[in-house]
mmCIF file of C-alpha atoms in Angstrom:
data_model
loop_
_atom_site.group_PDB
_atom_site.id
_atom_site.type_symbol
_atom_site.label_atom_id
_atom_site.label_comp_id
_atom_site.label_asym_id
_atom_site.label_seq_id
_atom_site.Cartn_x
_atom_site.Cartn_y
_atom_site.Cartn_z
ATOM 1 C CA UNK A 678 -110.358 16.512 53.389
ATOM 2 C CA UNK A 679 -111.352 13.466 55.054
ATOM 3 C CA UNK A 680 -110.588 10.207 54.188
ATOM 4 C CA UNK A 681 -111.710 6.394 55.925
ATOM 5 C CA UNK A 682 -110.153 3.170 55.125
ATOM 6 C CA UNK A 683 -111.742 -0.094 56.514
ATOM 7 C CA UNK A 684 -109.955 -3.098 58.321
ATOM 8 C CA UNK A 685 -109.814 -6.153 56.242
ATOM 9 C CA UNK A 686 -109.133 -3.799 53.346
ATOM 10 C CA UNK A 687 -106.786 -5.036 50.391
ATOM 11 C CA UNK A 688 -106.625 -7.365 47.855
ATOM 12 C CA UNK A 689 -104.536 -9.596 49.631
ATOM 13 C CA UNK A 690 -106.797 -9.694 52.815
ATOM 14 C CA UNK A 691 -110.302 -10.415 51.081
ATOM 15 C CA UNK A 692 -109.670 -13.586 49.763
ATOM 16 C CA UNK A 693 -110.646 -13.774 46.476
ATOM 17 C CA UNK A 694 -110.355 -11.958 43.035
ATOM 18 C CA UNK A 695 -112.919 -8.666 42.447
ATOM 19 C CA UNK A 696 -114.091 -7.212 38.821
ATOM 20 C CA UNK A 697 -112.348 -4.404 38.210
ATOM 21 C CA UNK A 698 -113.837 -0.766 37.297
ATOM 22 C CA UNK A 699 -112.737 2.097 35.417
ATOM 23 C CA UNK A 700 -114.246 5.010 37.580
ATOM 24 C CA UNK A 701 -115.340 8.149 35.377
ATOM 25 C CA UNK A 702 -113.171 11.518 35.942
ATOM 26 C CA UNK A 703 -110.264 10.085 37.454
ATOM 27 C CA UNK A 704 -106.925 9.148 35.200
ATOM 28 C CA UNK A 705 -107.369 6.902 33.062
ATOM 29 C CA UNK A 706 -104.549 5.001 34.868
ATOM 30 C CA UNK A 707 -106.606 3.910 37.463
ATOM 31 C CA UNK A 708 -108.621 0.969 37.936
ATOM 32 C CA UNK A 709 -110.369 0.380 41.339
ATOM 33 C CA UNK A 710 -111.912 -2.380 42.712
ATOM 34 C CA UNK A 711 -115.714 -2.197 42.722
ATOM 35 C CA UNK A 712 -117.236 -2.321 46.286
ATOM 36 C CA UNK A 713 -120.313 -4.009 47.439
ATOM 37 C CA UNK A 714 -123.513 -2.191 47.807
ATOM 38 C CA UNK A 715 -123.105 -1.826 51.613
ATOM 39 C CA UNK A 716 -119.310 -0.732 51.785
ATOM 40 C CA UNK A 717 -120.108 1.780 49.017
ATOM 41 C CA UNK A 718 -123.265 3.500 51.576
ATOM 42 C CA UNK A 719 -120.796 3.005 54.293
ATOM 43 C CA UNK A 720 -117.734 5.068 52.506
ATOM 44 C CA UNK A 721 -120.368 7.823 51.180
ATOM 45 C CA UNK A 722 -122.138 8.414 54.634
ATOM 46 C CA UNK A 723 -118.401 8.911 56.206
ATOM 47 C CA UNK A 724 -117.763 11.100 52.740
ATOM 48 C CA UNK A 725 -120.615 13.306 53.683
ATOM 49 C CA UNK A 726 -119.424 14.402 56.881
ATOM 50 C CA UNK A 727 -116.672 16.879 54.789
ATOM 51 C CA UNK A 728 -119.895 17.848 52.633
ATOM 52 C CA UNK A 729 -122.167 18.732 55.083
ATOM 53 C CA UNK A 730 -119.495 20.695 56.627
ATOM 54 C CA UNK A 731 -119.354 23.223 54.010
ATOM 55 C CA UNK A 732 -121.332 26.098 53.602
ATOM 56 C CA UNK A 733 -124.082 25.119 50.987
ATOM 57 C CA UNK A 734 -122.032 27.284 47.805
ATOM 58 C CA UNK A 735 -119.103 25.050 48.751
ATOM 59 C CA UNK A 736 -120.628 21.918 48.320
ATOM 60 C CA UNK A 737 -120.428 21.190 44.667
ATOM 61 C CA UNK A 738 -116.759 21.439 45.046
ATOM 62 C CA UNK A 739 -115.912 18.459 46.623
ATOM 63 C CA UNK A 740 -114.877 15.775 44.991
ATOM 64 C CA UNK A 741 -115.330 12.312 46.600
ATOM 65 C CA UNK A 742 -113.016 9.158 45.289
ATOM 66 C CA UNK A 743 -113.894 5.322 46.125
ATOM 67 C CA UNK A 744 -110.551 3.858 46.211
ATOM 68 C CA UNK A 745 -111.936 -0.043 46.162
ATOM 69 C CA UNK A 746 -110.715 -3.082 48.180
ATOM 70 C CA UNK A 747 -113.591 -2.325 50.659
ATOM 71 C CA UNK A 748 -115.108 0.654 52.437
ATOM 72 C CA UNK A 749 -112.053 2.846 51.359
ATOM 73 C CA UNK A 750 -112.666 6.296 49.918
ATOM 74 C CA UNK A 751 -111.398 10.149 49.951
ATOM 75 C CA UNK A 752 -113.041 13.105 50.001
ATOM 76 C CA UNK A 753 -111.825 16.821 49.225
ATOM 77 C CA UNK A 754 -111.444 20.153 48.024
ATOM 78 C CA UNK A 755 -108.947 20.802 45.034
ATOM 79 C CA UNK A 756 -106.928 24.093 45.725
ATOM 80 C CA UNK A 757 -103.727 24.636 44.936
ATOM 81 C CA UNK A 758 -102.028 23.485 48.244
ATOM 82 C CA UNK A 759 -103.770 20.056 47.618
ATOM 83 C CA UNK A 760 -102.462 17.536 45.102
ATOM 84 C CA UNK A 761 -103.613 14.155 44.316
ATOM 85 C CA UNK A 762 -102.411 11.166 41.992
ATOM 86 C CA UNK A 763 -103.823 7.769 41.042
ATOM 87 C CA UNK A 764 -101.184 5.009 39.635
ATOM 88 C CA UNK A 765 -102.507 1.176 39.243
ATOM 89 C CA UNK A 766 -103.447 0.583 42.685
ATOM 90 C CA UNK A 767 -102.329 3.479 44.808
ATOM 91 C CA UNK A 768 -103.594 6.671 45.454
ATOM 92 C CA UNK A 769 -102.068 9.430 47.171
ATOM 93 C CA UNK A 770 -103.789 13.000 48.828
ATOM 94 C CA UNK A 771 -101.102 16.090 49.372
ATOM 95 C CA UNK A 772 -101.488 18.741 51.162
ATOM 96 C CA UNK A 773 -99.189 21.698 51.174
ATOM 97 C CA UNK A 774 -95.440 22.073 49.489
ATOM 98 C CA UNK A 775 -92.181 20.307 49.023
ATOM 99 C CA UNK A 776 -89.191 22.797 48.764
ATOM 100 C CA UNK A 777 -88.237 20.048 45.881
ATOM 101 C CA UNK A 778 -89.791 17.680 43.122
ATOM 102 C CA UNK A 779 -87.507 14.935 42.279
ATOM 103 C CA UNK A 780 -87.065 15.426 38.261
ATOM 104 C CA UNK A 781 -90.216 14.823 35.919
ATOM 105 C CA UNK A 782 -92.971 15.002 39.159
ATOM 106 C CA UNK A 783 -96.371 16.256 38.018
ATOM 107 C CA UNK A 784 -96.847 17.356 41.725
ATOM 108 C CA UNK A 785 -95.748 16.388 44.974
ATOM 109 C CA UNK A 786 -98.325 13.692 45.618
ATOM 110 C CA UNK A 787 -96.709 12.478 42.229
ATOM 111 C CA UNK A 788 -93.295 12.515 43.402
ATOM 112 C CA UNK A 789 -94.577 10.600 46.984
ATOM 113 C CA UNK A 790 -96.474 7.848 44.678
ATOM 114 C CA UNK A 791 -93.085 7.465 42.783
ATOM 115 C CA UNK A 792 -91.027 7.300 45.754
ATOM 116 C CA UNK A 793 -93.732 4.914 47.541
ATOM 117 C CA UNK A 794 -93.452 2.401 44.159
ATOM 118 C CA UNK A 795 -90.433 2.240 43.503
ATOM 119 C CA UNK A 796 -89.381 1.266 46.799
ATOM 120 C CA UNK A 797 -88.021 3.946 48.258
ATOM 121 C CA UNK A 798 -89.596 3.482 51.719
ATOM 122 C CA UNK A 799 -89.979 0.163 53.991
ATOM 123 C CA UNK A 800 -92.789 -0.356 56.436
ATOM 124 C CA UNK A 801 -89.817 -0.705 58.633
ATOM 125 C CA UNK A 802 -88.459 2.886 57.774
ATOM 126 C CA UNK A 803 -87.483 5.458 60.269
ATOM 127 C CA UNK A 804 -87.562 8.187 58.228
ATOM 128 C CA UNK A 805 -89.368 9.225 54.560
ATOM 129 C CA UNK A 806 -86.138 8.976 51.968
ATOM 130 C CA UNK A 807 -86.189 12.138 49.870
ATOM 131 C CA UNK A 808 -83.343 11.808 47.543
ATOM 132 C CA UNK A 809 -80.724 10.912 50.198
ATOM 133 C CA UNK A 810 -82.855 12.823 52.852
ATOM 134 C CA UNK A 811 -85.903 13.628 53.837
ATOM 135 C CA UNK A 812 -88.996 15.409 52.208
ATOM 136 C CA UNK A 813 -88.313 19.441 53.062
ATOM 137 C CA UNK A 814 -91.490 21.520 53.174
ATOM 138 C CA UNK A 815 -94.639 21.992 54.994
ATOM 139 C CA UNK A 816 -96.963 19.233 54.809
ATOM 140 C CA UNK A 817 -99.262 16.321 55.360
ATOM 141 C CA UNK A 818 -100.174 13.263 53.281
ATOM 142 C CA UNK A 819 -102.153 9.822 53.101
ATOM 143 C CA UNK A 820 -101.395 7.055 50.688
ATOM 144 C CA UNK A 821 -103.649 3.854 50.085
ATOM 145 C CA UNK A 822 -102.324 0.494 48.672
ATOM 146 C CA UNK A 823 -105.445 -0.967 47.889
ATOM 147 C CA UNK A 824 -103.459 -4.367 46.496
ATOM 148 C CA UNK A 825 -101.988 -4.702 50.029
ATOM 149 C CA UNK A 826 -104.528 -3.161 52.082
ATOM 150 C CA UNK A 827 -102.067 -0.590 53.565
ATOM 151 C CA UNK A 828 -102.668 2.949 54.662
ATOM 152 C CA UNK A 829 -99.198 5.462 54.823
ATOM 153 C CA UNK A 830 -99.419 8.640 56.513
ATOM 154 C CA UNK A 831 -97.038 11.382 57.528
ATOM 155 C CA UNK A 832 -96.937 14.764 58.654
ATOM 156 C CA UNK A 833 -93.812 17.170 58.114
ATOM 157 C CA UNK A 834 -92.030 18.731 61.806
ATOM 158 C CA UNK A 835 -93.592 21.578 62.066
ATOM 159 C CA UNK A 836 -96.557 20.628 62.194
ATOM 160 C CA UNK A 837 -98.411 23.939 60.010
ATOM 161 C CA UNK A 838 -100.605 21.098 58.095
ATOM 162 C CA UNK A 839 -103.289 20.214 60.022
ATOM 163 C CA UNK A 840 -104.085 16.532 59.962
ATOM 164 C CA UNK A 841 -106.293 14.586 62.830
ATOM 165 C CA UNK A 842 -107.231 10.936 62.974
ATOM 166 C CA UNK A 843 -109.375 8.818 64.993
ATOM 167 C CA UNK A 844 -110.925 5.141 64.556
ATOM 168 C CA UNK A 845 -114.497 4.505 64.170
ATOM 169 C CA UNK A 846 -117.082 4.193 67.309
ATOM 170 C CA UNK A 847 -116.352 -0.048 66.586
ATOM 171 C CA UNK A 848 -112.957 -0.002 65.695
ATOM 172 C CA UNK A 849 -114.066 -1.181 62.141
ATOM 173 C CA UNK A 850 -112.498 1.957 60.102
ATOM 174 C CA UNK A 851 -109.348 4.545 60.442
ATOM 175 C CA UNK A 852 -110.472 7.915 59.163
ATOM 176 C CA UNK A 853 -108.376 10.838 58.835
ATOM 177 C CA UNK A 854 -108.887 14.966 58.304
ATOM 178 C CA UNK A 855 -107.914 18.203 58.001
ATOM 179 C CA UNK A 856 -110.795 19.022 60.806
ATOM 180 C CA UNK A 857 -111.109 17.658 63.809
ATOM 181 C CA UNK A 858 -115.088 18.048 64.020
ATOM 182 C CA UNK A 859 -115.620 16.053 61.126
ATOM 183 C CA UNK A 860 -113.784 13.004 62.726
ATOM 184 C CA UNK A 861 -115.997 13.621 66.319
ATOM 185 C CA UNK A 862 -119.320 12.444 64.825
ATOM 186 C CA UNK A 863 -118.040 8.735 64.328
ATOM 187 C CA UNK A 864 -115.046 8.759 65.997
ATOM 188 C CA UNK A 865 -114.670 8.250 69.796
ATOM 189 C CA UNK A 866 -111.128 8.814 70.074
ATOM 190 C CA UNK A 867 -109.729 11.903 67.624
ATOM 191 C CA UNK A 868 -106.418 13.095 67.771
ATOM 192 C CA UNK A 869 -103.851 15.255 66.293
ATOM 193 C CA UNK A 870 -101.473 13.651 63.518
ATOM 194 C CA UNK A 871 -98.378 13.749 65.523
ATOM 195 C CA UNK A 872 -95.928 16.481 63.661
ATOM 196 C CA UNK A 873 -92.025 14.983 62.107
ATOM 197 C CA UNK A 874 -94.035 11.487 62.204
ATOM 198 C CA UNK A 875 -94.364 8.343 59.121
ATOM 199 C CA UNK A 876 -97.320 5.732 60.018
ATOM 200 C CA UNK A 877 -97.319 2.475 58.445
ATOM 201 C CA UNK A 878 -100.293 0.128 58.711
ATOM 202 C CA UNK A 879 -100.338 -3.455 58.377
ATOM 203 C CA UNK A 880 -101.540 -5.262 55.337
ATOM 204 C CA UNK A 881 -105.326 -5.523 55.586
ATOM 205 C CA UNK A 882 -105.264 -3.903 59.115
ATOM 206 C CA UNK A 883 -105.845 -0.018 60.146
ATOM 207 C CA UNK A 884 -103.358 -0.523 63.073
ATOM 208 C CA UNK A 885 -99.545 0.174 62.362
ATOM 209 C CA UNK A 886 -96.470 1.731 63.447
ATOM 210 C CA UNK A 887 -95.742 5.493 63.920
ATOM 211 C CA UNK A 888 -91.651 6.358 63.276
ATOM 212 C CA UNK A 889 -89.883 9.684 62.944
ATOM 213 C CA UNK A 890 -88.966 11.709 60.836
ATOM 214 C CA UNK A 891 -84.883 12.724 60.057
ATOM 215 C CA UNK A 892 -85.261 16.617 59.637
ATOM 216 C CA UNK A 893 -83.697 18.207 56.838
ATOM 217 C CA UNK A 894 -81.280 19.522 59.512
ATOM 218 C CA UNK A 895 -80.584 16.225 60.446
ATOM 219 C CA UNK A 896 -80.061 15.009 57.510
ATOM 220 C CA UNK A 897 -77.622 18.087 56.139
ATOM 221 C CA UNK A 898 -75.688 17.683 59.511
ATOM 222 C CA UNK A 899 -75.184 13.927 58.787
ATOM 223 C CA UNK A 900 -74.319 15.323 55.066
ATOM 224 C CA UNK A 901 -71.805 17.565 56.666
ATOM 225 C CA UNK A 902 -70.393 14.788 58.897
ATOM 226 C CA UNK A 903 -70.042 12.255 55.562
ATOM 227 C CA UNK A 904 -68.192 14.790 53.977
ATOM 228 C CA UNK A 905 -65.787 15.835 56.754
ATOM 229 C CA UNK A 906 -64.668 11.959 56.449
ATOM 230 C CA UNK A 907 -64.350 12.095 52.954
ATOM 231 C CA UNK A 908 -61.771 15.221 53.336
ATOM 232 C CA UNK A 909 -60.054 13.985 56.415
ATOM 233 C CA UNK A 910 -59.757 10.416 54.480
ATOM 234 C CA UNK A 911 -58.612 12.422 51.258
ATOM 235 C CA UNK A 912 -56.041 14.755 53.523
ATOM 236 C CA UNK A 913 -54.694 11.312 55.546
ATOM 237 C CA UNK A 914 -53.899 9.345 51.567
ATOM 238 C CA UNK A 915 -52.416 12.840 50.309
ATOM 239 C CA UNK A 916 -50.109 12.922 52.958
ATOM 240 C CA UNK A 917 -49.253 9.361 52.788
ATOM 241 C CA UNK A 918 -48.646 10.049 49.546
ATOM 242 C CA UNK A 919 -45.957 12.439 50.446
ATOM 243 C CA UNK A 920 -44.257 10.485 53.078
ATOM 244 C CA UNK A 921 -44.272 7.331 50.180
ATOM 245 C CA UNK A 922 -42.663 10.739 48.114
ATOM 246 C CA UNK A 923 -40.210 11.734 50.623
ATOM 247 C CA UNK A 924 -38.800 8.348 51.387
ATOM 248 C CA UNK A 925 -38.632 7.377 47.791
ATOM 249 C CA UNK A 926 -36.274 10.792 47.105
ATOM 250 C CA UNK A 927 -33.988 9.938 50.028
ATOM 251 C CA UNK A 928 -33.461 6.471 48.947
ATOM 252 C CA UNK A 929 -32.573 8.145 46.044
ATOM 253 C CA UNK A 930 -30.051 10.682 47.192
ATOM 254 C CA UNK A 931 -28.707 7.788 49.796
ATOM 255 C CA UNK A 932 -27.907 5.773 46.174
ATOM 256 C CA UNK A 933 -26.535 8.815 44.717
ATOM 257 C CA UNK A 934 -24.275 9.640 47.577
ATOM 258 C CA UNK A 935 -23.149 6.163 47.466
ATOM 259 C CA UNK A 936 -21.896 6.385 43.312
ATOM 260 C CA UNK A 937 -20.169 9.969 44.277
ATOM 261 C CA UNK A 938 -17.781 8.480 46.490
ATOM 262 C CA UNK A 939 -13.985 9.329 45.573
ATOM 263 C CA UNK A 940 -12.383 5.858 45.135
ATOM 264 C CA UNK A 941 -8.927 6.117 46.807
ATOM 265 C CA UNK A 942 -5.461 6.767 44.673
ATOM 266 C CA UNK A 943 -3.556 3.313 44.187
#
């Protein structure tokens, strides 16, 4: 996989409305923007670096995607680690497994486009929400809001996915994939996706903020935690309750005691 996205990207940042185009093969939920003749040469030539890669009976497998909104584009292999989805203006690429799909998910680049749409995350978010925790499984993704210009990446704790990013030789584009020598022939700085990480970019800009990622551990623990407080507050109203229980019975025999008294002979 490889993927570039340019500064100035997004709907928002260009300044002024774009035709819209239904791209052939791809759902027919999703519309992209049409790019200009020069960002279109720019995403294909970064495109071809996953291409040329490949031996030359792996080449007509790859499947390249222009997501619009600028020199913005994805190319990769289908297998059955990798999932993709397209919805309006977002597009998502999966790679790996999620130990769980939140009900009625295609895949789990599905369930990350729902989760990413409905709201689910903030830019400002410290961790990926994943149904009151955090997304379990091995694996590495990269979202594109093409209506706000924003690129969202993360990579699961452990780290098995391999994911490596870098930022053209003049700053211009933020390129990401699963191999780091196709990111060293236009990138001058290429690094390793830090593992148990959630980037955020600004709108319209490739730079952004990296936060962690809860682990499921963390998450269960605080789980555990939530419901020792639950039973701790249920055991401290239950016993209330008695004491409420026991003083209500001894005002009662205290009344009782009080109508049994022998009145004296006359």
């Amino acid at each position: 996989m490889i993927a570039c996205f340019s500064s100035g990207s997004g709907l928002d940042g260009r300044g002024s409305k774009c035709s819209r185009a239904r791209p052939v093969g791809i759902g027919s939920s999703l519309y992209l923007i049409t790019p200009t003749a020069d960002e279109e040469e720019q995403v294909y030539n970064q495109l071809a670096n996953l291409r040329d890669s490949l031996p030359i009976r792996l080449r007509d497998r790859v499947e390249e995607v222009l997501l619009g909104a600028g020199a913005n584009g994805i190319a990769f292999i289908d297998n059955r680690r990798v999932s993709v989805a397209f919805e309006g203006d977002v597009a998502v690429y999966f790679q790996g497994h999620l130990t769980k799909l939140d009900a009625g998910a295609e895949s789990p680049a599905h369930d990350i486009l729902r989760k990413y749409t409905s709201g689910q995350w903030a830019p400002d978010a410290s961790d990926v929400n994943y149904g009151g925790g955090s997304l379990a499984g091995e694996f590495a993704f990269v979202l594109f809001d093409k209506l706000s210009g924003r690129v969202v990446a993360a990579r699961d704790q452990s780290g098995t996915e391999p994911l490596f990013w870098g930022t053209s030789a003049f700053g211009e584009m933020l390129l990401f994939a699963n191999d780091r020598k196709m990111l060293e022939v236009d990138c001058s700085d290429v690094d390793a996706f830090p593992a148990g990480t959630l980037f955020f970019s600004k709108c319209g800009e490739i730079t952004g903020e990296l936060n962690m990622l809860s682990s499921v551990d963390d998450v269960e623990e605080e789980e555990e935690e939530e419901d020792d407080e639950e039973e701790q507050e249920e055991a401290i109203n239950f016993l209330q309750h008695v004491w409420k229980s026991e003083k209500s019975l001894q005002n009662l025999h205290r009344i009782g005691s009080q109508n049994d008294v022998i009145p004296s002979a006359a």
